[in-house]
XYZ file of C-alpha atoms in Angstrom:
291
model
C 8.426 26.787 8.875
C 11.035 25.004 6.858
C 9.973 22.144 4.596
C 12.463 20.676 2.179
C 10.694 21.539 -1.137
C 12.984 18.913 -2.935
C 11.712 15.979 -0.796
C 8.236 17.215 0.334
C 5.413 18.345 -1.788
C 1.843 19.528 -1.169
C -0.767 19.257 -3.962
C -4.104 21.014 -3.576
C -6.829 19.595 -5.724
C -9.769 21.845 -6.211
C -12.193 22.854 -9.070
C -15.839 22.416 -10.197
C -17.962 20.049 -8.435
C -18.586 16.923 -10.689
C -15.284 17.587 -12.443
C -13.443 14.435 -11.128
C -12.069 15.400 -7.611
C -12.702 11.881 -6.213
C -11.137 10.093 -9.229
C -8.057 12.320 -8.841
C -7.833 11.617 -5.257
C -7.951 7.870 -5.605
C -5.346 7.974 -8.389
C -2.983 10.100 -6.151
C -3.381 7.577 -3.299
C -2.488 4.728 -5.591
C 0.771 6.834 -6.324
C 1.582 6.767 -2.741
C 0.383 10.351 -1.980
C -1.273 10.914 1.465
C -4.536 12.320 0.480
C -6.959 14.410 2.733
C -10.493 14.863 1.314
C -12.934 17.948 1.924
C -10.454 19.827 4.056
C -11.566 23.334 5.151
C -8.812 25.736 3.848
C -8.085 27.001 7.414
C -6.886 23.443 8.098
C -4.164 23.654 5.416
C -1.622 25.310 7.758
C -1.930 22.605 10.513
C -1.622 20.024 7.781
C 1.582 21.506 6.607
C 2.810 21.585 10.224
C 1.941 17.911 10.451
C 4.014 17.245 7.257
C 7.021 19.167 8.673
C 6.890 17.088 11.816
C 6.599 13.795 9.941
C 9.631 14.642 7.737
C 10.316 12.147 5.010
C 7.572 9.832 6.151
C 5.067 12.072 4.381
C 6.992 13.320 1.519
C 3.902 13.935 -0.902
C 0.569 15.130 0.561
C -2.654 16.242 -1.310
C -5.558 18.126 0.026
C -8.862 18.126 -1.892
C -10.423 21.463 -1.100
C -13.594 22.517 -2.532
C -16.789 24.488 -2.395
C -18.264 22.071 0.219
C -16.258 24.230 2.634
C -18.825 26.890 2.193
C -17.871 30.140 3.739
C -14.429 28.892 4.587
C -13.627 28.367 0.838
C -13.478 32.157 0.218
C -10.045 32.287 2.089
C -8.394 29.538 0.031
C -6.423 31.774 -2.255
C -4.908 33.905 0.485
C -3.911 30.784 2.440
C -2.348 29.347 -0.556
C -0.169 32.458 -1.230
C 0.834 32.431 2.458
C 1.756 28.717 2.324
C 3.839 29.110 -0.775
C 6.393 31.275 1.189
C 7.711 28.142 2.837
C 6.236 25.157 1.144
C 6.299 23.615 -2.287
C 2.615 23.912 -3.236
C 1.047 23.263 -6.457
C -2.678 23.796 -7.204
C -4.628 21.565 -9.607
C -7.862 22.964 -10.891
C -10.439 20.518 -12.397
C -12.837 21.790 -14.884
C -15.681 20.676 -17.336
C -18.200 22.290 -19.471
C -21.653 23.153 -17.899
C -23.423 20.340 -20.032
C -21.061 17.699 -18.970
C -21.372 18.772 -15.281
C -25.248 18.642 -15.580
C -25.069 15.275 -17.115
C -22.862 13.876 -14.394
C -24.976 15.445 -11.610
C -28.161 13.805 -13.248
C -26.483 10.548 -13.617
C -25.910 10.319 -9.710
C -29.293 12.086 -8.890
C -27.603 14.528 -6.619
C -28.118 18.308 -6.356
C -25.307 20.753 -6.842
C -23.908 22.094 -3.377
C -24.826 25.631 -4.422
C -27.988 24.863 -6.260
C -30.261 25.704 -3.305
C -33.980 26.170 -4.780
C -32.698 26.739 -8.050
C -31.532 24.570 -10.965
C -28.385 22.693 -11.591
C -27.243 25.345 -13.988
C -27.832 27.950 -11.356
C -25.592 26.088 -8.935
C -22.855 25.426 -11.588
C -22.988 29.088 -12.643
C -22.550 30.283 -8.861
C -19.693 27.977 -8.367
C -17.932 29.047 -11.580
C -18.128 32.735 -10.685
C -16.777 31.993 -7.226
C -13.868 29.900 -8.561
C -12.998 32.117 -11.570
C -9.873 33.835 -9.810
C -8.690 30.670 -8.310
C -8.864 28.878 -11.833
C -6.564 31.686 -13.188
C -4.138 31.385 -10.356
C -3.795 27.597 -10.437
C -0.594 25.810 -11.562
C -2.465 23.057 -13.557
C -5.837 23.184 -15.110
C -7.374 19.927 -16.221
C -10.573 19.881 -18.597
C -12.184 16.613 -17.854
C -15.055 17.060 -20.211
C -13.886 14.446 -22.716
C -12.207 12.180 -20.073
C -13.797 9.006 -18.503
C -12.625 8.118 -14.911
C -9.998 5.756 -16.370
C -8.566 8.370 -18.713
C -8.543 11.104 -15.925
C -6.778 8.573 -13.555
C -4.161 7.795 -16.209
C -3.585 11.342 -16.958
C -2.926 12.098 -13.119
C -0.606 9.107 -13.001
C 1.266 10.242 -15.865
C 1.617 13.858 -14.364
C 2.332 13.130 -10.901
C 4.186 9.798 -10.771
C 7.661 9.800 -9.376
C 10.454 8.849 -11.627
C 10.854 5.176 -11.464
C 7.439 4.657 -9.947
C 5.907 1.350 -10.743
C 2.759 1.690 -12.774
C 1.558 -1.703 -11.712
C 2.049 -3.620 -8.555
C 1.749 -7.511 -8.826
C 1.315 -9.810 -5.834
C 2.651 -13.327 -6.880
C 0.853 -15.736 -4.612
C 1.346 -19.362 -4.055
C -1.484 -21.430 -2.857
C -2.787 -25.095 -2.271
C -5.843 -26.162 -4.257
C -7.050 -28.256 -1.364
C -7.573 -25.000 0.611
C -9.425 -23.451 -2.258
C -8.579 -21.034 -5.023
C -7.756 -17.436 -3.774
C -11.006 -15.301 -4.220
C -9.081 -12.125 -5.141
C -6.664 -13.690 -7.706
C -6.845 -11.925 -11.181
C -5.098 -14.673 -12.914
C -4.517 -18.311 -11.760
C -2.095 -21.020 -12.983
C -2.061 -24.584 -12.002
C 1.431 -26.176 -11.124
C -0.029 -29.610 -10.688
C 1.281 -30.807 -14.012
C 4.786 -31.226 -12.451
C 5.789 -34.076 -10.129
C 5.071 -33.536 -6.528
C 8.234 -33.349 -4.322
C 5.957 -34.561 -1.445
C 6.341 -38.101 -2.630
C 10.236 -37.886 -2.296
C 11.093 -38.553 1.360
C 14.220 -36.259 1.459
C 12.262 -33.337 0.000
C 8.817 -33.902 1.840
C 9.675 -31.776 4.956
C 11.194 -29.035 2.740
C 9.606 -26.091 0.931
C 9.845 -24.514 -2.498
C 11.920 -21.925 -0.703
C 14.623 -24.494 -0.212
C 17.248 -24.689 -3.025
C 17.152 -28.404 -3.491
C 13.401 -28.401 -3.926
C 13.389 -25.372 -6.320
C 16.190 -27.100 -8.385
C 13.939 -30.328 -8.518
C 10.856 -28.553 -9.516
C 12.241 -26.136 -12.109
C 14.387 -29.120 -13.371
C 11.385 -31.218 -14.390
C 10.346 -31.532 -18.019
C 8.135 -28.650 -19.003
C 8.814 -26.422 -15.947
C 10.976 -23.856 -17.574
C 8.978 -23.979 -20.794
C 5.952 -23.172 -18.618
C 7.735 -20.280 -16.917
C 9.111 -18.590 -20.081
C 5.758 -19.076 -21.959
C 3.727 -17.720 -19.009
C 5.936 -14.610 -18.625
C 5.648 -14.023 -22.524
C 1.788 -14.417 -22.241
C 1.647 -12.055 -19.239
C 3.647 -9.207 -21.014
C 0.696 -7.848 -23.120
C -1.704 -8.468 -20.251
C 0.290 -6.385 -17.684
C 0.952 -3.696 -20.243
C -2.784 -3.535 -20.890
C -3.412 -3.341 -17.109
C -1.311 -0.195 -17.066
C -3.139 1.281 -20.103
C -6.412 0.689 -18.457
C -5.239 2.084 -15.150
C -5.445 -1.076 -13.280
C -2.760 -0.477 -10.623
C -2.804 -3.720 -8.625
C -3.074 -7.362 -9.728
C -2.767 -10.784 -8.083
C -1.293 -13.692 -10.013
C -1.848 -17.009 -8.114
C 0.116 -20.246 -8.761
C -1.441 -23.220 -7.139
C -0.411 -26.869 -6.480
C -1.958 -29.486 -4.159
C -0.865 -28.063 -0.695
C 0.891 -24.846 -1.650
C 4.310 -25.861 -0.218
C 6.493 -27.093 -2.836
C 5.687 -26.687 -6.579
C 3.775 -23.409 -6.446
C 6.231 -21.720 -4.061
C 9.148 -22.595 -6.321
C 7.396 -21.436 -9.539
C 6.166 -18.127 -7.717
C 9.882 -17.301 -6.923
C 11.107 -17.882 -10.411
C 8.110 -16.075 -11.962
C 8.463 -13.173 -9.576
C 12.095 -12.712 -10.570
C 11.323 -12.657 -14.258
C 8.159 -10.450 -13.964
C 9.943 -7.908 -11.844
C 12.178 -7.245 -14.760
C 9.442 -6.136 -17.015
C 9.158 -2.203 -17.430
C 6.821 -0.367 -14.903
C 6.107 -3.419 -12.769
C 6.939 -3.985 -9.157
C 6.406 -7.501 -7.673
C 5.847 -8.722 -4.098
C 5.585 -12.419 -3.048
C 2.924 -14.129 -0.722
C 2.638 -17.633 0.161
C -0.871 -18.271 1.443
C -0.667 -21.655 2.556
C 2.909 -22.278 3.374
C 3.156 -23.842 6.775
C -0.456 -24.667 6.984
C -0.002 -28.398 6.554
Protein backbone atom coordinates (compact mmCIF):
# COMPACT_ATOMS: atom_id res chain seq x y z
CA UNK A 1 0.00 0.00 0.00
CA UNK A 2 1.60 3.26 -1.09
CA UNK A 3 -0.08 6.56 -0.30
CA UNK A 4 1.65 9.85 -0.91
CA UNK A 5 1.90 11.20 2.61
CA UNK A 6 2.65 14.69 1.33
CA UNK A 7 -0.62 14.83 -0.55
CA UNK A 8 -2.99 12.52 1.30
CA UNK A 9 -3.83 12.55 4.97
CA UNK A 10 -6.03 10.45 7.21
CA UNK A 11 -7.37 11.90 10.43
CA UNK A 12 -8.97 9.61 13.01
CA UNK A 13 -11.26 11.49 15.36
CA UNK A 14 -12.10 9.67 18.56
CA UNK A 15 -12.54 10.32 22.27
CA UNK A 16 -15.19 10.59 24.94
CA UNK A 17 -18.86 10.51 24.02
CA UNK A 18 -20.25 14.02 24.36
CA UNK A 19 -16.87 15.69 23.88
CA UNK A 20 -17.74 17.20 20.47
CA UNK A 21 -17.06 14.66 17.73
CA UNK A 22 -20.01 15.82 15.61
CA UNK A 23 -18.88 19.44 15.81
CA UNK A 24 -15.36 18.44 14.77
CA UNK A 25 -16.72 16.38 11.87
CA UNK A 26 -18.79 19.30 10.59
CA UNK A 27 -15.83 21.68 10.87
CA UNK A 28 -13.60 19.29 8.92
CA UNK A 29 -16.24 18.93 6.19
CA UNK A 30 -16.35 22.72 5.90
CA UNK A 31 -12.58 22.62 5.35
CA UNK A 32 -12.98 20.16 2.47
CA UNK A 33 -12.17 16.94 4.30
CA UNK A 34 -14.08 13.80 3.31
CA UNK A 35 -15.64 12.75 6.63
CA UNK A 36 -16.98 9.30 7.52
CA UNK A 37 -18.87 9.07 10.81
CA UNK A 38 -19.34 6.10 13.17
CA UNK A 39 -16.93 3.88 11.23
CA UNK A 40 -16.04 0.47 12.74
CA UNK A 41 -12.23 0.30 13.12
CA UNK A 42 -12.10 -2.77 10.87
CA UNK A 43 -13.35 -0.58 8.02
CA UNK A 44 -10.34 1.74 8.23
CA UNK A 45 -8.20 -0.50 5.99
CA UNK A 46 -10.81 -0.60 3.17
CA UNK A 47 -11.19 3.16 3.59
CA UNK A 48 -7.45 3.64 3.11
CA UNK A 49 -7.62 1.47 -0.01
CA UNK A 50 -10.40 3.71 -1.30
CA UNK A 51 -8.20 6.74 -0.65
CA UNK A 52 -5.35 5.10 -2.55
CA UNK A 53 -7.55 4.38 -5.58
CA UNK A 54 -9.05 7.87 -5.51
CA UNK A 55 -5.61 9.50 -5.56
CA UNK A 56 -5.65 13.27 -5.35
CA UNK A 57 -9.46 13.43 -5.55
CA UNK A 58 -9.57 12.44 -1.86
CA UNK A 59 -6.48 14.12 -0.45
CA UNK A 60 -7.81 14.57 3.10
CA UNK A 61 -10.07 12.04 4.75
CA UNK A 62 -11.31 11.90 8.34
CA UNK A 63 -12.90 8.94 10.10
CA UNK A 64 -14.90 9.39 13.30
CA UNK A 65 -14.41 6.23 15.33
CA UNK A 66 -15.77 5.84 18.83
CA UNK A 67 -17.24 3.60 21.46
CA UNK A 68 -20.43 3.16 19.43
CA UNK A 69 -18.44 0.48 17.59
CA UNK A 70 -18.84 -1.66 20.74
CA UNK A 71 -16.59 -4.73 20.66
CA UNK A 72 -15.02 -3.64 17.36
CA UNK A 73 -13.55 -0.59 19.10
CA UNK A 74 -11.10 -2.66 21.16
CA UNK A 75 -8.98 -3.26 18.04
CA UNK A 76 -8.59 0.42 17.14
CA UNK A 77 -5.08 0.94 18.58
CA UNK A 78 -3.64 -2.06 16.76
CA UNK A 79 -5.30 -1.05 13.49
CA UNK A 80 -3.93 2.49 13.75
CA UNK A 81 -0.41 1.18 14.38
CA UNK A 82 -0.68 -1.04 11.32
CA UNK A 83 -1.97 1.80 9.14
CA UNK A 84 0.89 4.08 10.15
CA UNK A 85 3.38 1.89 8.34
CA UNK A 86 2.11 3.20 4.99
CA UNK A 87 -0.26 6.11 5.59
CA UNK A 88 0.05 9.60 7.05
CA UNK A 89 -2.32 9.05 10.00
CA UNK A 90 -3.02 11.41 12.87
CA UNK A 91 -5.30 10.68 15.81
CA UNK A 92 -7.31 13.44 17.48
CA UNK A 93 -8.71 12.58 20.91
CA UNK A 94 -11.55 14.73 22.28
CA UNK A 95 -11.97 14.85 26.02
CA UNK A 96 -13.92 16.76 28.68
CA UNK A 97 -14.40 16.59 32.42
CA UNK A 98 -16.95 14.20 33.86
CA UNK A 99 -19.15 17.05 35.12
CA UNK A 100 -19.24 18.69 31.68
CA UNK A 101 -20.06 15.39 29.96
CA UNK A 102 -22.88 14.75 32.43
CA UNK A 103 -24.31 18.20 31.76
CA UNK A 104 -24.14 17.69 27.99
CA UNK A 105 -25.86 14.30 28.13
CA UNK A 106 -28.56 15.68 30.41
CA UNK A 107 -29.17 18.61 28.06
CA UNK A 108 -29.94 16.27 25.14
CA UNK A 109 -31.69 13.69 27.38
CA UNK A 110 -29.82 10.73 25.97
CA UNK A 111 -28.14 7.86 27.82
CA UNK A 112 -24.44 7.20 27.63
CA UNK A 113 -23.58 4.34 25.20
CA UNK A 114 -22.02 2.33 28.05
CA UNK A 115 -24.48 3.33 30.76
CA UNK A 116 -26.63 0.22 30.65
CA UNK A 117 -28.70 0.02 33.82
CA UNK A 118 -26.28 2.28 35.69
CA UNK A 119 -25.87 6.04 35.93
CA UNK A 120 -24.37 8.51 33.49
CA UNK A 121 -21.22 8.60 35.59
CA UNK A 122 -21.00 4.81 35.44
CA UNK A 123 -21.03 4.95 31.64
CA UNK A 124 -18.53 7.82 31.49
CA UNK A 125 -16.19 6.02 33.90
CA UNK A 126 -16.33 2.80 31.90
CA UNK A 127 -15.60 4.66 28.66
CA UNK A 128 -12.74 6.63 30.19
CA UNK A 129 -11.11 3.41 31.41
CA UNK A 130 -11.41 1.77 27.98
CA UNK A 131 -9.96 4.81 26.20
CA UNK A 132 -7.08 5.58 28.58
CA UNK A 133 -4.36 3.92 26.49
CA UNK A 134 -5.70 5.33 23.23
CA UNK A 135 -5.70 8.83 24.74
CA UNK A 136 -2.04 8.46 25.69
CA UNK A 137 -1.13 7.32 22.17
CA UNK A 138 -3.05 10.08 20.34
CA UNK A 139 -1.27 12.79 18.39
CA UNK A 140 -3.57 15.61 19.49
CA UNK A 141 -5.70 15.75 22.64
CA UNK A 142 -8.34 18.47 22.79
CA UNK A 143 -10.08 19.24 26.09
CA UNK A 144 -13.45 20.73 25.12
CA UNK A 145 -14.67 21.35 28.67
CA UNK A 146 -14.50 25.14 28.35
CA UNK A 147 -15.33 25.36 24.64
CA UNK A 148 -18.73 25.96 23.09
CA UNK A 149 -19.45 24.48 19.67
CA UNK A 150 -18.34 27.65 17.85
CA UNK A 151 -15.06 27.86 19.75
CA UNK A 152 -14.36 24.17 19.11
CA UNK A 153 -15.09 24.54 15.39
CA UNK A 154 -12.78 27.57 15.24
CA UNK A 155 -10.01 25.62 16.99
CA UNK A 156 -10.34 22.75 14.51
CA UNK A 157 -10.35 25.17 11.59
CA UNK A 158 -7.19 26.87 12.81
CA UNK A 159 -5.51 23.51 13.42
CA UNK A 160 -6.38 21.67 10.21
CA UNK A 161 -7.00 24.33 7.55
CA UNK A 162 -4.61 24.10 4.61
CA UNK A 163 -2.28 27.00 4.01
CA UNK A 164 -4.18 29.55 1.96
CA UNK A 165 -7.53 27.96 2.78
CA UNK A 166 -10.33 30.49 2.69
CA UNK A 167 -11.91 30.92 6.09
CA UNK A 168 -15.10 32.31 4.53
CA UNK A 169 -16.76 31.50 1.22
CA UNK A 170 -18.97 34.24 -0.17
CA UNK A 171 -21.57 33.81 -2.89
CA UNK A 172 -22.27 37.09 -4.67
CA UNK A 173 -25.72 36.77 -6.20
CA UNK A 174 -27.58 39.04 -8.57
CA UNK A 175 -31.38 38.86 -8.64
CA UNK A 176 -34.50 40.67 -9.80
CA UNK A 177 -36.85 42.12 -7.19
CA UNK A 178 -39.84 41.35 -9.40
CA UNK A 179 -39.08 37.65 -8.85
CA UNK A 180 -38.70 38.00 -5.09
CA UNK A 181 -35.80 38.45 -2.69
CA UNK A 182 -33.59 35.32 -2.31
CA UNK A 183 -34.67 33.51 0.85
CA UNK A 184 -31.15 32.31 1.62
CA UNK A 185 -29.43 35.70 1.36
CA UNK A 186 -27.54 36.86 4.44
CA UNK A 187 -27.21 40.44 3.17
CA UNK A 188 -29.26 42.23 0.51
CA UNK A 189 -28.53 45.52 -1.29
CA UNK A 190 -30.73 47.40 -3.77
CA UNK A 191 -29.25 48.57 -7.08
CA UNK A 192 -32.42 50.34 -8.21
CA UNK A 193 -31.01 53.72 -7.17
CA UNK A 194 -29.14 53.67 -10.51
CA UNK A 195 -30.68 54.40 -13.95
CA UNK A 196 -31.98 51.27 -15.64
CA UNK A 197 -30.18 50.34 -18.90
CA UNK A 198 -33.41 48.64 -19.95
CA UNK A 199 -34.70 52.01 -21.12
CA UNK A 200 -31.75 52.52 -23.48
CA UNK A 201 -32.62 50.66 -26.72
CA UNK A 202 -29.03 49.73 -27.61
CA UNK A 203 -28.46 48.26 -24.11
CA UNK A 204 -31.82 46.60 -23.48
CA UNK A 205 -30.94 43.23 -25.07
CA UNK A 206 -27.52 43.09 -23.36
CA UNK A 207 -26.68 42.16 -19.77
CA UNK A 208 -24.45 43.41 -16.97
CA UNK A 209 -21.87 40.91 -18.20
CA UNK A 210 -21.37 42.98 -21.35
CA UNK A 211 -18.66 45.61 -21.05
CA UNK A 212 -20.77 48.42 -22.48
CA UNK A 213 -23.52 47.81 -19.90
CA UNK A 214 -21.05 47.46 -17.05
CA UNK A 215 -19.34 50.72 -18.03
CA UNK A 216 -22.72 52.45 -18.21
CA UNK A 217 -23.86 51.20 -14.80
CA UNK A 218 -20.59 51.79 -12.97
CA UNK A 219 -20.22 55.20 -14.61
CA UNK A 220 -23.44 56.53 -13.13
CA UNK A 221 -23.28 59.06 -10.26
CA UNK A 222 -23.12 57.20 -6.96
CA UNK A 223 -22.28 53.79 -8.44
CA UNK A 224 -18.60 53.59 -7.53
CA UNK A 225 -19.24 55.46 -4.28
CA UNK A 226 -21.70 52.70 -3.38
CA UNK A 227 -19.24 49.94 -4.33
CA UNK A 228 -16.41 51.43 -2.29
CA UNK A 229 -18.59 52.20 0.73
CA UNK A 230 -20.29 48.80 0.65
CA UNK A 231 -16.98 46.91 0.56
CA UNK A 232 -15.73 49.08 3.42
CA UNK A 233 -18.89 48.31 5.42
CA UNK A 234 -18.55 44.58 4.68
CA UNK A 235 -14.97 44.30 5.95
CA UNK A 236 -15.86 44.15 9.68
CA UNK A 237 -18.90 41.99 8.93
CA UNK A 238 -16.91 39.36 7.04
CA UNK A 239 -14.14 39.43 9.64
CA UNK A 240 -16.79 38.88 12.30
CA UNK A 241 -18.28 35.99 10.36
CA UNK A 242 -14.87 34.30 10.44
CA UNK A 243 -14.44 34.91 14.17
CA UNK A 244 -17.88 33.43 14.80
CA UNK A 245 -17.06 30.44 12.59
CA UNK A 246 -19.66 31.28 9.93
CA UNK A 247 -18.01 29.73 6.90
CA UNK A 248 -20.52 30.49 4.14
CA UNK A 249 -22.52 33.62 3.36
CA UNK A 250 -24.61 34.94 0.47
CA UNK A 251 -24.61 38.62 -0.45
CA UNK A 252 -27.41 39.45 -2.87
CA UNK A 253 -27.63 42.55 -5.07
CA UNK A 254 -30.99 43.20 -6.67
CA UNK A 255 -32.37 45.35 -9.44
CA UNK A 256 -35.75 45.20 -11.16
CA UNK A 257 -35.18 42.19 -13.42
CA UNK A 258 -31.76 40.89 -12.35
CA UNK A 259 -30.28 41.50 -15.80
CA UNK A 260 -28.31 44.75 -15.93
CA UNK A 261 -27.52 46.77 -12.80
CA UNK A 262 -27.33 43.96 -10.25
CA UNK A 263 -25.17 41.82 -12.55
CA UNK A 264 -22.69 44.63 -13.19
CA UNK A 265 -22.46 45.52 -9.49
CA UNK A 266 -22.03 41.89 -8.45
CA UNK A 267 -19.05 41.54 -10.79
CA UNK A 268 -17.36 44.64 -9.43
CA UNK A 269 -18.08 43.78 -5.80
CA UNK A 270 -16.90 40.20 -6.25
CA UNK A 271 -13.58 41.43 -7.64
CA UNK A 272 -13.01 43.69 -4.64
CA UNK A 273 -14.27 41.34 -1.94
CA UNK A 274 -12.13 38.48 -3.22
CA UNK A 275 -9.09 40.63 -2.39
CA UNK A 276 -9.99 40.62 1.31
CA UNK A 277 -7.94 38.25 3.51
CA UNK A 278 -9.36 34.77 4.11
CA UNK A 279 -12.27 35.21 1.69
CA UNK A 280 -13.11 33.22 -1.45
CA UNK A 281 -15.85 34.50 -3.74
CA UNK A 282 -18.11 32.83 -6.28
CA UNK A 283 -20.73 34.54 -8.47
CA UNK A 284 -24.30 33.44 -9.13
CA UNK A 285 -26.92 35.15 -11.31
CA UNK A 286 -30.28 33.89 -10.16
CA UNK A 287 -32.54 35.55 -12.71
CA UNK A 288 -30.26 36.27 -15.65
CA UNK A 289 -31.95 35.01 -18.82
CA UNK A 290 -35.30 34.64 -17.10
CA UNK A 291 -37.03 37.51 -18.91
